[in-house]
Amino acid sequence: DDFLRSKNCISPAMATGSNGTLLYSLIFLHSSHLKGHSTLGASIRQHLIAKDSDVTVEELDDILKMTSLKTLIMVDSYDEGLRENPLLEDLIKGDVVPHASLILTSRFNYLSSKETHFQTIYDIQRYDQERKIQHVKKFAKHKNISFDSFEPLLQMMHRELELSSNPLTLTLLCLLFKEDKKLQKTSRCALFSSIHKFIIKNAARRLGCSPQEAEELLIPLSKLAYQAY
């Protein structure tokens, strides 16, 4: 299932050791960002680096060639950018930055011919009705709450089939319902608003900051979640 999508959401993150030596980098790109580029550095320079930066394509390519640099490359939505994209194909085959680790996401059935290039494959399936109920039972047991008290939530799940089919959003619904049992009577718009406020409130509490500050920190993730949904 297509579960990640981003544009300018995550920049290359690089950490240095005490001696100034680069330790690792994280690179997140949409598959379409690789189109029209002959090197990974060129794609990163256009899509992830600020336009007024002095960093050059050549410098980025040189950094990526460093075998001492532990690099994780995440390429999202292979199915949306697979056509006329030789750089993407070379990256999958290991011809580009061969020492790096690659995580590639795609909708079903598009990557069957590429599976030999990967060590691990995860297939994310949506919940059917039985798995939804088991998920809520597990949540109730974990929180030491009577499963019967979630009956209104189970009824709402029949209405919000798509939301409740996703394990993450179903967990959020359980957490929300635990605090406000009137949620089953709200509209989808109000439900999304409640989820948003719930995330901001808990992030602020954990970070020890105001809800406004937490929201600013979470804007990139909010964009990612919106585009993925």
C-alpha atoms as a printed R data frame, in Angstrom:
    type eleno elety resid chain resno       x      y       z
1   ATOM     1    CA   ASP     A     1   0.000  0.000   0.000
2   ATOM     2    CA   ASP     A     2   1.199  3.505  -0.737
3   ATOM     3    CA   PHE     A     3   1.841  4.869   2.749
4   ATOM     4    CA   LEU     A     4   4.466  7.583   2.318
5   ATOM     5    CA   ARG     A     5   4.565 10.547   0.033
6   ATOM     6    CA   SER     A     6   6.612 13.715   0.316
7   ATOM     7    CA   LYS     A     7   7.854 16.796  -1.451
8   ATOM     8    CA   ASN     A     8  10.499 18.851   0.349
9   ATOM     9    CA   CYS     A     9   9.367 17.206   3.559
10  ATOM    10    CA   ILE     A    10  12.612 15.753   4.835
11  ATOM    11    CA   SER     A    11  16.017 17.187   3.998
12  ATOM    12    CA   PRO     A    12  19.241 15.186   3.974
13  ATOM    13    CA   ALA     A    13  20.150 14.825   7.656
14  ATOM    14    CA   MET     A    14  23.818 14.388   8.378
15  ATOM    15    CA   ALA     A    15  25.472 13.789  11.744
16  ATOM    16    CA   THR     A    16  29.129 14.230  12.617
17  ATOM    17    CA   GLY     A    17  31.320 12.549  15.162
18  ATOM    18    CA   SER     A    18  33.547 14.335  17.680
19  ATOM    19    CA   ASN     A    19  36.341 14.488  15.112
20  ATOM    20    CA   GLY     A    20  34.074 16.016  12.482
21  ATOM    21    CA   THR     A    21  33.739 12.783  10.496
22  ATOM    22    CA   LEU     A    22  30.363 12.203   8.836
23  ATOM    23    CA   LEU     A    23  28.523  9.265  10.386
24  ATOM    24    CA   TYR     A    24  25.192  8.930   8.599
25  ATOM    25    CA   SER     A    25  22.718 10.568   6.273
26  ATOM    26    CA   LEU     A    26  18.995 10.130   5.715
27  ATOM    27    CA   ILE     A    27  17.586 11.014   2.299
28  ATOM    28    CA   PHE     A    28  13.851 11.006   1.535
29  ATOM    29    CA   LEU     A    29  12.703 11.476  -2.060
30  ATOM    30    CA   HIS     A    30   9.588 10.883  -4.103
31  ATOM    31    CA   SER     A    31  10.338  8.602  -7.060
32  ATOM    32    CA   SER     A    32   9.457 11.395  -9.487
33  ATOM    33    CA   HIS     A    33  12.247 13.538  -7.972
34  ATOM    34    CA   LEU     A    34  14.783 11.244  -9.647
35  ATOM    35    CA   LYS     A    35  13.458 11.871 -13.146
36  ATOM    36    CA   GLY     A    36  15.621 13.972 -15.414
37  ATOM    37    CA   HIS     A    37  18.721 13.584 -13.250
38  ATOM    38    CA   SER     A    38  21.850 11.583 -13.967
39  ATOM    39    CA   THR     A    39  23.081 11.518 -10.356
40  ATOM    40    CA   LEU     A    40  21.488 11.298  -6.940
41  ATOM    41    CA   GLY     A    41  23.302 14.447  -5.892
42  ATOM    42    CA   ALA     A    42  21.554 16.398  -8.654
43  ATOM    43    CA   SER     A    43  18.140 15.229  -7.450
44  ATOM    44    CA   ILE     A    44  18.947 16.102  -3.843
45  ATOM    45    CA   ARG     A    45  20.246 19.533  -4.851
46  ATOM    46    CA   GLN     A    46  17.031 20.390  -6.708
47  ATOM    47    CA   HIS     A    47  14.431 18.939  -4.367
48  ATOM    48    CA   LEU     A    48  15.904 18.886  -0.854
49  ATOM    49    CA   ILE     A    49  18.465 21.686  -0.612
50  ATOM    50    CA   ALA     A    50  17.539 25.344  -0.203
51  ATOM    51    CA   LYS     A    51  17.872 27.259  -3.464
52  ATOM    52    CA   ASP     A    52  20.188 29.851  -1.905
53  ATOM    53    CA   SER     A    53  22.547 27.173  -0.520
54  ATOM    54    CA   ASP     A    54  26.174 27.119  -1.678
55  ATOM    55    CA   VAL     A    55  26.230 23.309  -1.777
56  ATOM    56    CA   THR     A    56  26.934 22.027  -5.283
57  ATOM    57    CA   VAL     A    57  25.849 18.845  -7.038
58  ATOM    58    CA   GLU     A    58  29.467 17.749  -7.239
59  ATOM    59    CA   GLU     A    59  29.938 18.140  -3.488
60  ATOM    60    CA   LEU     A    60  26.812 16.105  -2.786
61  ATOM    61    CA   ASP     A    61  27.890 13.338  -5.148
62  ATOM    62    CA   ASP     A    62  31.338 13.244  -3.516
63  ATOM    63    CA   ILE     A    63  29.776 12.954  -0.051
64  ATOM    64    CA   LEU     A    64  27.510 10.114  -1.188
65  ATOM    65    CA   LYS     A    65  30.528  8.212  -2.525
66  ATOM    66    CA   MET     A    66  32.120  8.113   0.942
67  ATOM    67    CA   THR     A    67  32.014  4.514   2.153
68  ATOM    68    CA   SER     A    68  32.454  5.729   5.742
69  ATOM    69    CA   LEU     A    69  29.080  7.480   5.471
70  ATOM    70    CA   LYS     A    70  26.153  5.280   6.494
71  ATOM    71    CA   THR     A    71  23.388  6.301   4.133
72  ATOM    72    CA   LEU     A    72  19.707  5.388   4.238
73  ATOM    73    CA   ILE     A    73  17.773  6.372   1.120
74  ATOM    74    CA   MET     A    74  13.975  6.319   1.245
75  ATOM    75    CA   VAL     A    75  12.225  6.543  -2.124
76  ATOM    76    CA   ASP     A    76   8.460  6.823  -1.977
77  ATOM    77    CA   SER     A    77   5.774  5.822  -4.499
78  ATOM    78    CA   TYR     A    78   7.774  3.790  -6.980
79  ATOM    79    CA   ASP     A    79   4.585  3.205  -8.981
80  ATOM    80    CA   GLU     A    80   4.132  6.952  -9.557
81  ATOM    81    CA   GLY     A    81   7.564  7.571 -11.009
82  ATOM    82    CA   LEU     A    82   8.740  4.333 -12.587
83  ATOM    83    CA   ARG     A    83   8.382  5.365 -16.246
84  ATOM    84    CA   GLU     A    84  11.384  6.913 -17.999
85  ATOM    85    CA   ASN     A    85  13.365  6.967 -14.777
86  ATOM    86    CA   PRO     A    86  16.768  5.308 -15.333
87  ATOM    87    CA   LEU     A    87  18.261  6.792 -12.154
88  ATOM    88    CA   LEU     A    88  15.562  5.071 -10.101
89  ATOM    89    CA   GLU     A    89  16.287  1.754 -11.820
90  ATOM    90    CA   ASP     A    90  20.039  2.121 -11.227
91  ATOM    91    CA   LEU     A    91  19.406  2.946  -7.568
92  ATOM    92    CA   ILE     A    92  17.319 -0.224  -7.137
93  ATOM    93    CA   LYS     A    93  19.964 -2.362  -8.845
94  ATOM    94    CA   GLY     A    94  22.685 -0.970  -6.586
95  ATOM    95    CA   ASP     A    95  24.571  0.780  -9.369
96  ATOM    96    CA   VAL     A    96  24.151  4.135  -7.578
97  ATOM    97    CA   VAL     A    97  25.557  4.555  -4.046
98  ATOM    98    CA   PRO     A    98  25.961  0.743  -3.722
99  ATOM    99    CA   HIS     A    99  27.003  0.921  -0.044
100 ATOM   100    CA   ALA     A   100  23.737  2.673   0.944
101 ATOM   101    CA   SER     A   101  20.582  1.032   2.280
102 ATOM   102    CA   LEU     A   102  17.412  1.597   0.260
103 ATOM   103    CA   ILE     A   103  13.790  1.623   1.413
104 ATOM   104    CA   LEU     A   104  11.315  1.745  -1.450
105 ATOM   105    CA   THR     A   105   7.540  2.082  -1.121
106 ATOM   106    CA   SER     A   106   4.962  1.283  -3.764
107 ATOM   107    CA   ARG     A   107   1.369  0.236  -4.290
108 ATOM   108    CA   PHE     A   108   0.762 -3.460  -4.687
109 ATOM   109    CA   ASN     A   109   1.897 -5.454  -7.731
110 ATOM   110    CA   TYR     A   110   4.347 -2.901  -9.117
111 ATOM   111    CA   LEU     A   111   7.517 -4.238  -7.514
112 ATOM   112    CA   SER     A   112   7.201 -7.967  -8.240
113 ATOM   113    CA   SER     A   113   9.974 -7.844 -10.848
114 ATOM   114    CA   LYS     A   114  12.289 -5.956  -8.457
115 ATOM   115    CA   GLU     A   115  12.008 -8.191  -5.395
116 ATOM   116    CA   THR     A   116  15.327 -9.924  -6.079
117 ATOM   117    CA   HIS     A   117  17.127 -6.652  -5.375
118 ATOM   118    CA   PHE     A   118  15.820 -6.428  -1.791
119 ATOM   119    CA   GLN     A   119  16.615 -8.422   1.330
120 ATOM   120    CA   THR     A   120  13.317 -7.751   3.104
121 ATOM   121    CA   ILE     A   121   9.801 -7.127   1.769
122 ATOM   122    CA   TYR     A   122   6.895 -5.863   3.880
123 ATOM   123    CA   ASP     A   123   3.331 -6.115   2.644
124 ATOM   124    CA   ILE     A   124   0.983 -3.754   4.489
125 ATOM   125    CA   GLN     A   125  -2.618 -4.905   4.419
126 ATOM   126    CA   ARG     A   126  -5.662 -3.067   5.694
127 ATOM   127    CA   TYR     A   127  -7.737 -4.529   8.499
128 ATOM   128    CA   ASP     A   128 -10.837 -6.546   7.803
129 ATOM   129    CA   GLN     A   129 -13.697 -6.486  10.334
130 ATOM   130    CA   GLU     A   130 -12.336 -9.359  12.406
131 ATOM   131    CA   ARG     A   131  -8.887 -7.775  12.728
132 ATOM   132    CA   LYS     A   132 -10.461 -4.434  13.679
133 ATOM   133    CA   ILE     A   133 -12.279 -6.086  16.573
134 ATOM   134    CA   GLN     A   134  -9.123 -7.901  17.681
135 ATOM   135    CA   HIS     A   135  -7.214 -4.617  17.557
136 ATOM   136    CA   VAL     A   136  -9.777 -2.873  19.796
137 ATOM   137    CA   LYS     A   137  -9.810 -5.865  22.192
138 ATOM   138    CA   LYS     A   138  -6.029 -5.696  22.468
139 ATOM   139    CA   PHE     A   139  -6.179 -1.955  23.102
140 ATOM   140    CA   ALA     A   140  -8.854 -2.391  25.789
141 ATOM   141    CA   LYS     A   141  -6.814 -5.083  27.511
142 ATOM   142    CA   HIS     A   142  -3.656 -2.982  27.375
143 ATOM   143    CA   LYS     A   143  -5.453  0.000  28.918
144 ATOM   144    CA   ASN     A   144  -7.365 -2.216  31.384
145 ATOM   145    CA   ILE     A   145 -10.717 -1.010  30.049
146 ATOM   146    CA   SER     A   146 -13.835 -3.088  29.501
147 ATOM   147    CA   PHE     A   147 -14.151 -4.070  25.853
148 ATOM   148    CA   ASP     A   148 -17.933 -3.609  26.110
149 ATOM   149    CA   SER     A   149 -17.429  0.125  26.663
150 ATOM   150    CA   PHE     A   150 -16.083  0.357  23.097
151 ATOM   151    CA   GLU     A   151 -19.353 -0.813  21.546
152 ATOM   152    CA   PRO     A   152 -20.199  2.728  20.266
153 ATOM   153    CA   LEU     A   153 -16.750  2.879  18.655
154 ATOM   154    CA   LEU     A   154 -17.354 -0.477  16.950
155 ATOM   155    CA   GLN     A   155 -20.591  0.921  15.548
156 ATOM   156    CA   MET     A   156 -18.776  3.984  14.275
157 ATOM   157    CA   MET     A   157 -16.218  1.723  12.594
158 ATOM   158    CA   HIS     A   158 -18.954  0.439  10.293
159 ATOM   159    CA   ARG     A   159 -19.450  4.026   9.103
160 ATOM   160    CA   GLU     A   160 -15.793  5.014   8.929
161 ATOM   161    CA   LEU     A   161 -14.592  1.922   7.082
162 ATOM   162    CA   GLU     A   162 -11.524  3.497   5.539
163 ATOM   163    CA   LEU     A   163 -10.305  5.211   8.696
164 ATOM   164    CA   SER     A   164 -10.771  2.150  10.879
165 ATOM   165    CA   SER     A   165  -9.067 -0.149   8.346
166 ATOM   166    CA   ASN     A   166  -5.704  1.472   9.035
167 ATOM   167    CA   PRO     A   167  -3.971  0.194  12.224
168 ATOM   168    CA   LEU     A   168  -2.523  3.617  13.056
169 ATOM   169    CA   THR     A   169  -5.742  5.583  12.632
170 ATOM   170    CA   LEU     A   170  -7.706  2.873  14.454
171 ATOM   171    CA   THR     A   171  -5.345  3.220  17.416
172 ATOM   172    CA   LEU     A   172  -5.870  6.982  17.342
173 ATOM   173    CA   LEU     A   173  -9.628  6.444  17.309
174 ATOM   174    CA   CYS     A   174  -9.334  4.154  20.342
175 ATOM   175    CA   LEU     A   175  -7.268  6.755  22.210
176 ATOM   176    CA   LEU     A   176  -9.715  9.501  21.306
177 ATOM   177    CA   PHE     A   177 -12.746  7.435  22.271
178 ATOM   178    CA   LYS     A   178 -11.111  6.647  25.599
179 ATOM   179    CA   GLU     A   179 -11.167 10.400  26.335
180 ATOM   180    CA   ASP     A   180 -14.410 11.369  24.605
181 ATOM   181    CA   LYS     A   181 -17.147  8.793  24.066
182 ATOM   182    CA   LYS     A   182 -19.244 11.293  22.085
183 ATOM   183    CA   LEU     A   183 -16.953 10.918  19.083
184 ATOM   184    CA   GLN     A   184 -19.147  8.322  17.392
185 ATOM   185    CA   LYS     A   185 -21.733 11.062  16.727
186 ATOM   186    CA   THR     A   186 -19.319 13.498  15.052
187 ATOM   187    CA   SER     A   187 -18.822 14.127  11.351
188 ATOM   188    CA   ARG     A   188 -15.688 13.006   9.540
189 ATOM   189    CA   CYS     A   189 -14.432 16.605   9.442
190 ATOM   190    CA   ALA     A   190 -14.847 16.921  13.211
191 ATOM   191    CA   LEU     A   191 -13.191 13.536  13.652
192 ATOM   192    CA   PHE     A   192 -10.097 14.632  11.732
193 ATOM   193    CA   SER     A   193 -10.030 17.861  13.741
194 ATOM   194    CA   SER     A   194 -10.151 15.861  16.982
195 ATOM   195    CA   ILE     A   195  -7.314 13.604  15.823
196 ATOM   196    CA   HIS     A   196  -5.219 16.653  14.907
197 ATOM   197    CA   LYS     A   197  -5.809 18.329  18.289
198 ATOM   198    CA   PHE     A   198  -5.096 15.063  20.101
199 ATOM   199    CA   ILE     A   199  -1.727 14.640  18.376
200 ATOM   200    CA   ILE     A   200  -0.714 18.260  19.007
201 ATOM   201    CA   LYS     A   201  -1.755 18.114  22.680
202 ATOM   202    CA   ASN     A   202   0.213 14.939  23.368
203 ATOM   203    CA   ALA     A   203   3.243 16.086  21.382
204 ATOM   204    CA   ALA     A   204   3.300 19.346  23.361
205 ATOM   205    CA   ARG     A   205   3.076 17.449  26.648
206 ATOM   206    CA   ARG     A   206   5.930 15.121  25.751
207 ATOM   207    CA   LEU     A   207   8.141 17.888  24.321
208 ATOM   208    CA   GLY     A   208   7.424 20.250  27.197
209 ATOM   209    CA   CYS     A   209   6.324 23.073  24.917
210 ATOM   210    CA   SER     A   210   3.154 24.924  23.978
211 ATOM   211    CA   PRO     A   211   0.642 23.455  21.492
212 ATOM   212    CA   GLN     A   212   1.567 26.224  19.037
213 ATOM   213    CA   GLU     A   213   5.269 25.317  19.219
214 ATOM   214    CA   ALA     A   214   4.480 21.612  18.846
215 ATOM   215    CA   GLU     A   215   2.329 22.308  15.802
216 ATOM   216    CA   GLU     A   216   5.167 24.220  14.130
217 ATOM   217    CA   LEU     A   217   7.514 21.293  14.748
218 ATOM   218    CA   LEU     A   218   4.987 18.846  13.302
219 ATOM   219    CA   ILE     A   219   4.137 20.807  10.145
220 ATOM   220    CA   PRO     A   220   6.459 18.676   7.908
221 ATOM   221    CA   LEU     A   221   4.900 15.454   9.246
222 ATOM   222    CA   SER     A   222   1.423 16.925   8.830
223 ATOM   223    CA   LYS     A   223   2.169 17.644   5.168
224 ATOM   224    CA   LEU     A   224   3.463 14.105   4.745
225 ATOM   225    CA   ALA     A   225   0.371 12.567   6.352
226 ATOM   226    CA   TYR     A   226  -2.003 14.731   4.302
227 ATOM   227    CA   GLN     A   227  -0.301 13.862   1.006
228 ATOM   228    CA   ALA     A   228  -0.108 10.166   1.866
229 ATOM   229    CA   TYR     A   229  -3.797 10.021   2.769
